[in-house]
Amino acid sequence: MDIPRIFNISESAHRIHNPFTPEKLATLGASLRLAPGTRILDLGSGSGEMLCTWARDYKITGTGVDMSSLFTQQAKLRAEELGVYGQVEFIHGDAAGYVSEEKAGVTACLGATWIGGGVVGTVNLLKQSLSSGGIILIGEPYWLRLPPSEEVAKGCLAGSIADFLTLPELLASFSRLGCDIVEMVLADQDSWDRYEAAKWLTMRRWLEENPKDEMTKGVRAQLDTEPVRYATYTREYLGWGVFALMLR
Ligand code: SAH
């Protein structure tokens, strides 16, 4: 069981697999005013940077579940590196339907809401592991500017304009789900660049090291087209943020 190999290649050097910098991740952690010992469940935990750095900085404990064996391995190494191996655990597996036995003070899904079939389903899934008075974190794209055509939406790698909402619409949708929005930290163009542009050097190096791999053609095609596609579409039209929600 694993994710499509292209992500394990293009994001192999990423610690954060979303448009946040380490500073923004730390800002988010600080904004939540976490009590030491708070338990966090993170679905689609990637390389574990949120749990590992927050364990170090805010003394949280937690569990991450991720379907990439590479990212899960990297998360375990990062926990060792930061000296928080006893506080956080990383499980390689499908997080769809994952409900923890022990309730958590924070339940999170950052940049992987397809795990619950979209934002609504993911909020409902995260609710089931949440202790009363806890915080749900959702990391999700939104339209910075509404695309003028479906072609532009596709250029942003969305299926259609309807796949995402504008920021006010997204916030209103959380409210309609019965959630108070209690905090948010948003990506900006510079932090988007750290996510997207970092893939290009990784792909270039991978191509040099793997000239005979069956993925070579596909990776080469991505490296040829991604910078211009990203600058034309995603960078101009797509926002991303993490929203902290508490059930009303
Ligand atoms: N939250 C992390 C990773 C976001 S990228 C971060 O912000 O750094 C999306 C992640 O979802 C990837 O790590 C991918 O491996 C994981 N993923 C995709 N489908 C999944 C599934 N069904 N169950 C668990 N993880 C999944």
CSV table of C-alpha atoms and ligand atoms in Angstrom, one decimal:
chain,number,residue,atom,x,y,z
A,1,MET,CA,0.0,0.0,0.0
A,2,ASP,CA,1.4,3.4,-1.0
A,3,ILE,CA,0.7,6.7,-2.7
A,4,PRO,CA,1.5,7.3,-6.4
A,5,ARG,CA,5.3,7.1,-6.8
A,6,ILE,CA,5.6,10.5,-8.4
A,7,PHE,CA,5.0,12.1,-4.9
A,8,ASN,CA,7.5,9.9,-3.2
A,9,ILE,CA,10.0,11.2,-5.9
A,10,SER,CA,9.1,14.9,-6.2
A,11,GLU,CA,8.6,15.5,-2.4
A,12,SER,CA,11.3,13.2,-1.1
A,13,ALA,CA,13.3,16.1,0.2
A,14,HIS,CA,10.3,18.0,1.7
A,15,ARG,CA,9.8,18.0,5.4
A,16,ILE,CA,6.5,19.9,5.1
A,17,HIS,CA,4.3,18.6,2.2
A,18,ASN,CA,2.1,21.6,1.9
A,19,PRO,CA,2.5,25.3,1.2
A,20,PHE,CA,3.7,26.2,4.8
A,21,THR,CA,7.2,27.2,5.8
A,22,PRO,CA,8.6,26.0,9.1
A,23,GLU,CA,7.8,29.5,10.5
A,24,LYS,CA,4.1,29.2,9.5
A,25,LEU,CA,3.9,25.8,11.1
A,26,ALA,CA,5.4,27.1,14.3
A,27,THR,CA,3.0,30.1,14.2
A,28,LEU,CA,0.1,27.7,13.9
A,29,GLY,CA,1.3,25.7,16.8
A,30,ALA,CA,1.8,28.8,19.0
A,31,SER,CA,-1.6,30.1,18.0
A,32,LEU,CA,-3.4,27.1,19.4
A,33,ARG,CA,-2.0,27.7,23.0
A,34,LEU,CA,-1.5,24.0,23.5
A,35,ALA,CA,-1.2,22.7,27.0
A,36,PRO,CA,1.9,20.4,27.5
A,37,GLY,CA,0.8,16.8,27.1
A,38,THR,CA,-2.0,17.6,24.6
A,39,ARG,CA,-2.6,14.6,22.4
A,40,ILE,CA,-2.7,15.2,18.6
A,41,LEU,CA,-4.0,12.8,16.0
A,42,ASP,CA,-2.8,13.7,12.5
A,43,LEU,CA,-4.3,12.0,9.5
A,44,GLY,CA,-2.1,12.2,6.4
A,45,SER,CA,0.9,13.1,8.6
A,46,GLY,CA,3.4,13.1,5.8
A,47,SER,CA,7.0,13.3,7.1
A,48,GLY,CA,5.8,14.2,10.5
A,49,GLU,CA,7.1,17.7,10.8
A,50,MET,CA,4.1,19.1,12.6
A,51,LEU,CA,4.0,16.4,15.3
A,52,CYS,CA,7.8,16.3,15.7
A,53,THR,CA,8.4,20.0,16.0
A,54,TRP,CA,5.3,20.6,18.2
A,55,ALA,CA,6.4,17.7,20.4
A,56,ARG,CA,9.8,19.5,20.8
A,57,ASP,CA,8.4,23.1,21.1
A,58,TYR,CA,5.0,22.6,22.8
A,59,LYS,CA,5.5,19.2,24.5
A,60,ILE,CA,2.5,17.6,22.8
A,61,THR,CA,2.2,13.9,22.2
A,62,GLY,CA,0.6,12.3,19.2
A,63,THR,CA,0.0,9.8,16.5
A,64,GLY,CA,0.4,10.3,12.8
A,65,VAL,CA,-1.1,8.0,10.1
A,66,ASP,CA,0.2,8.2,6.5
A,67,MET,CA,0.0,6.0,3.4
A,68,SER,CA,3.5,6.8,2.1
A,69,SER,CA,6.0,4.3,3.6
A,70,LEU,CA,8.8,6.7,2.6
A,71,PHE,CA,7.3,9.7,4.4
A,72,THR,CA,6.4,7.6,7.4
A,73,GLN,CA,10.0,6.4,7.6
A,74,GLN,CA,11.2,9.9,7.4
A,75,ALA,CA,8.8,10.9,10.2
A,76,LYS,CA,10.3,8.3,12.5
A,77,LEU,CA,13.8,9.5,11.7
A,78,ARG,CA,12.8,13.1,12.3
A,79,ALA,CA,11.4,12.1,15.7
A,80,GLU,CA,14.7,10.5,16.6
A,81,GLU,CA,16.6,13.5,15.3
A,82,LEU,CA,14.6,15.9,17.4
A,83,GLY,CA,14.6,13.6,20.5
A,84,VAL,CA,10.9,13.2,20.7
A,85,TYR,CA,10.6,9.5,19.7
A,86,GLY,CA,8.9,8.7,23.0
A,87,GLN,CA,6.2,11.4,22.5
A,88,VAL,CA,5.1,10.7,18.9
A,89,GLU,CA,4.3,7.5,16.9
A,90,PHE,CA,3.9,7.2,13.1
A,91,ILE,CA,1.7,4.5,11.6
A,92,HIS,CA,2.0,3.5,7.9
A,93,GLY,CA,-1.5,2.9,6.7
A,94,ASP,CA,-4.7,4.2,5.1
A,95,ALA,CA,-6.2,6.9,7.3
A,96,ALA,CA,-9.7,6.6,5.7
A,97,GLY,CA,-12.0,5.8,8.5
A,98,TYR,CA,-9.3,6.0,11.1
A,99,VAL,CA,-10.7,6.6,14.6
A,100,SER,CA,-8.3,6.5,17.5
A,101,GLU,CA,-9.1,4.5,20.7
A,102,GLU,CA,-7.7,7.3,22.9
A,103,LYS,CA,-9.4,10.6,22.3
A,104,ALA,CA,-7.2,13.5,21.2
A,105,GLY,CA,-7.3,17.2,22.2
A,106,VAL,CA,-6.4,18.1,18.6
A,107,THR,CA,-7.3,16.1,15.5
A,108,ALA,CA,-5.8,17.2,12.2
A,109,CYS,CA,-5.8,16.7,8.5
A,110,LEU,CA,-3.6,19.1,6.6
A,111,GLY,CA,-3.6,18.9,2.9
A,112,ALA,CA,-5.3,15.5,2.6
A,113,THR,CA,-9.0,16.0,3.1
A,114,TRP,CA,-9.7,13.4,0.3
A,115,ILE,CA,-9.1,10.9,3.2
A,116,GLY,CA,-12.6,11.7,4.5
A,117,GLY,CA,-14.0,12.3,1.0
A,118,GLY,CA,-13.7,16.1,1.3
A,119,VAL,CA,-13.9,18.7,4.0
A,120,VAL,CA,-17.3,17.7,5.4
A,121,GLY,CA,-16.4,14.0,5.6
A,122,THR,CA,-13.0,14.8,7.1
A,123,VAL,CA,-14.5,17.1,9.8
A,124,ASN,CA,-16.9,14.3,10.6
A,125,LEU,CA,-14.1,11.7,10.7
A,126,LEU,CA,-11.9,13.9,12.9
A,127,LYS,CA,-14.8,14.6,15.3
A,128,GLN,CA,-14.9,10.9,16.2
A,129,SER,CA,-11.4,11.0,17.8
A,130,LEU,CA,-11.8,14.4,19.4
A,131,SER,CA,-12.1,14.9,23.1
A,132,SER,CA,-14.8,17.4,24.3
A,133,GLY,CA,-13.6,20.9,23.9
A,134,GLY,CA,-10.9,19.9,21.5
A,135,ILE,CA,-9.7,21.5,18.3
A,136,ILE,CA,-10.0,20.2,14.7
A,137,LEU,CA,-7.4,21.4,12.2
A,138,ILE,CA,-8.2,21.4,8.5
A,139,GLY,CA,-5.6,22.4,5.9
A,140,GLU,CA,-7.3,23.1,2.7
A,141,PRO,CA,-6.9,25.1,-0.6
A,142,TYR,CA,-9.3,27.9,-1.5
A,143,TRP,CA,-9.6,30.3,-4.4
A,144,LEU,CA,-7.6,33.5,-3.9
A,145,ARG,CA,-9.3,34.8,-7.0
A,146,LEU,CA,-12.1,32.9,-8.7
A,147,PRO,CA,-10.7,31.3,-11.9
A,148,PRO,CA,-12.2,33.0,-15.0
A,149,SER,CA,-12.7,29.7,-16.7
A,150,GLU,CA,-12.6,26.0,-16.1
A,151,GLU,CA,-9.3,25.8,-18.0
A,152,VAL,CA,-7.7,28.0,-15.4
A,153,ALA,CA,-9.1,25.8,-12.6
A,154,LYS,CA,-7.6,22.8,-14.4
A,155,GLY,CA,-4.3,24.7,-14.7
A,156,CYS,CA,-4.4,24.8,-10.9
A,157,LEU,CA,-4.7,21.0,-11.0
A,158,ALA,CA,-8.3,21.3,-9.7
A,159,GLY,CA,-10.9,19.1,-11.4
A,160,SER,CA,-13.2,22.1,-11.7
A,161,ILE,CA,-13.9,25.5,-10.2
A,162,ALA,CA,-16.4,23.8,-8.0
A,163,ASP,CA,-13.7,21.8,-6.3
A,164,PHE,CA,-12.7,24.7,-4.0
A,165,LEU,CA,-14.4,27.7,-2.4
A,166,THR,CA,-13.3,31.2,-1.8
A,167,LEU,CA,-11.9,32.0,1.6
A,168,PRO,CA,-15.2,33.6,2.9
A,169,GLU,CA,-17.2,30.7,1.4
A,170,LEU,CA,-14.9,28.1,3.0
A,171,LEU,CA,-15.2,29.8,6.4
A,172,ALA,CA,-19.0,29.9,6.0
A,173,SER,CA,-19.0,26.2,5.2
A,174,PHE,CA,-17.2,25.4,8.4
A,175,SER,CA,-19.8,27.5,10.3
A,176,ARG,CA,-22.6,25.6,8.6
A,177,LEU,CA,-21.1,22.4,9.8
A,178,GLY,CA,-21.6,23.6,13.4
A,179,CYS,CA,-18.0,24.7,14.0
A,180,ASP,CA,-16.6,27.9,15.4
A,181,ILE,CA,-13.5,29.0,13.5
A,182,VAL,CA,-11.1,29.8,16.3
A,183,GLU,CA,-7.9,30.4,14.5
A,184,MET,CA,-6.4,30.4,11.0
A,185,VAL,CA,-2.9,30.6,9.5
A,186,LEU,CA,-2.7,31.2,5.7
A,187,ALA,CA,0.0,30.4,3.1
A,188,ASP,CA,1.3,33.2,0.9
A,189,GLN,CA,3.1,33.2,-2.4
A,190,ASP,CA,6.5,32.8,-0.7
A,191,SER,CA,5.4,29.8,1.3
A,192,TRP,CA,3.8,28.3,-1.8
A,193,ASP,CA,7.1,28.7,-3.6
A,194,ARG,CA,8.8,26.7,-0.8
A,195,TYR,CA,6.4,23.8,-1.4
A,196,GLU,CA,6.3,23.9,-5.2
A,197,ALA,CA,9.7,25.2,-6.3
A,198,ALA,CA,11.5,22.8,-3.9
A,199,LYS,CA,10.1,19.9,-6.0
A,200,TRP,CA,12.0,21.1,-9.1
A,201,LEU,CA,15.5,20.7,-7.7
A,202,THR,CA,14.5,17.3,-6.2
A,203,MET,CA,13.3,16.2,-9.6
A,204,ARG,CA,16.4,17.4,-11.4
A,205,ARG,CA,18.6,15.6,-9.0
A,206,TRP,CA,16.5,12.4,-9.1
A,207,LEU,CA,16.8,12.5,-12.9
A,208,GLU,CA,20.5,12.6,-12.7
A,209,GLU,CA,20.6,9.7,-10.2
A,210,ASN,CA,18.0,7.6,-12.0
A,211,PRO,CA,18.6,7.8,-15.7
A,212,LYS,CA,17.2,4.3,-16.4
A,213,ASP,CA,14.1,4.4,-14.2
A,214,GLU,CA,10.7,3.7,-15.7
A,215,MET,CA,9.5,7.1,-14.2
A,216,THR,CA,12.2,9.1,-16.0
A,217,LYS,CA,10.0,10.3,-18.8
A,218,GLY,CA,7.2,11.4,-16.6
A,219,VAL,CA,9.5,13.2,-14.1
A,220,ARG,CA,11.3,14.9,-17.0
A,221,ALA,CA,8.0,16.1,-18.5
A,222,GLN,CA,7.0,17.5,-15.1
A,223,LEU,CA,10.3,19.3,-14.6
A,224,ASP,CA,9.9,20.8,-18.1
A,225,THR,CA,6.3,22.1,-17.5
A,226,GLU,CA,5.8,22.6,-13.8
A,227,PRO,CA,7.6,26.0,-13.2
A,228,VAL,CA,5.5,27.8,-15.9
A,229,ARG,CA,2.3,26.0,-15.0
A,230,TYR,CA,2.7,26.9,-11.3
A,231,ALA,CA,3.6,30.5,-12.0
A,232,THR,CA,0.7,30.9,-14.5
A,233,TYR,CA,-2.0,29.3,-12.4
A,234,THR,CA,-1.5,28.0,-8.9
A,235,ARG,CA,0.6,30.9,-7.7
A,236,GLU,CA,-2.0,33.4,-8.9
A,237,TYR,CA,-5.2,31.7,-8.1
A,238,LEU,CA,-4.9,29.2,-5.3
A,239,GLY,CA,-4.6,30.0,-1.6
A,240,TRP,CA,-4.1,27.5,1.2
A,241,GLY,CA,-4.6,27.7,4.9
A,242,VAL,CA,-5.1,25.8,8.1
A,243,PHE,CA,-8.3,26.4,10.0
A,244,ALA,CA,-8.8,25.6,13.7
A,245,LEU,CA,-12.3,24.6,14.5
A,246,MET,CA,-14.2,23.9,17.7
A,247,LEU,CA,-17.6,22.3,17.7
A,248,ARG,CA,-20.4,24.6,18.9
B,1,SAH,N1,0.0,16.7,6.5
B,1,SAH,C1,1.3,16.5,5.9
B,1,SAH,C2,1.2,15.8,4.5
B,1,SAH,C3,0.4,16.5,3.5
B,1,SAH,S1,0.5,15.8,1.8
B,1,SAH,C4,2.1,17.8,5.8
B,1,SAH,O1,1.4,18.9,5.8
B,1,SAH,O2,3.3,17.8,5.6
B,1,SAH,C5,-0.7,14.6,1.8
B,1,SAH,C6,-0.3,13.3,2.6
B,1,SAH,O3,-1.4,12.4,2.6
B,1,SAH,C7,0.9,12.6,2.0
B,1,SAH,O4,1.8,12.4,3.0
B,1,SAH,C8,0.3,11.2,1.6
B,1,SAH,O5,1.1,10.2,1.7
B,1,SAH,C9,-0.9,11.1,2.5
B,1,SAH,N2,-2.0,10.3,2.1
B,1,SAH,C10,-2.7,10.3,0.9
B,1,SAH,N3,-3.7,9.4,0.9
B,1,SAH,C11,-3.7,8.9,2.2
B,1,SAH,C12,-4.6,8.0,2.9
B,1,SAH,N4,-5.6,7.4,2.3
B,1,SAH,N5,-4.3,7.7,4.2
B,1,SAH,C13,-3.2,8.2,4.8
B,1,SAH,N6,-2.4,9.1,4.2
B,1,SAH,C14,-2.7,9.4,2.9
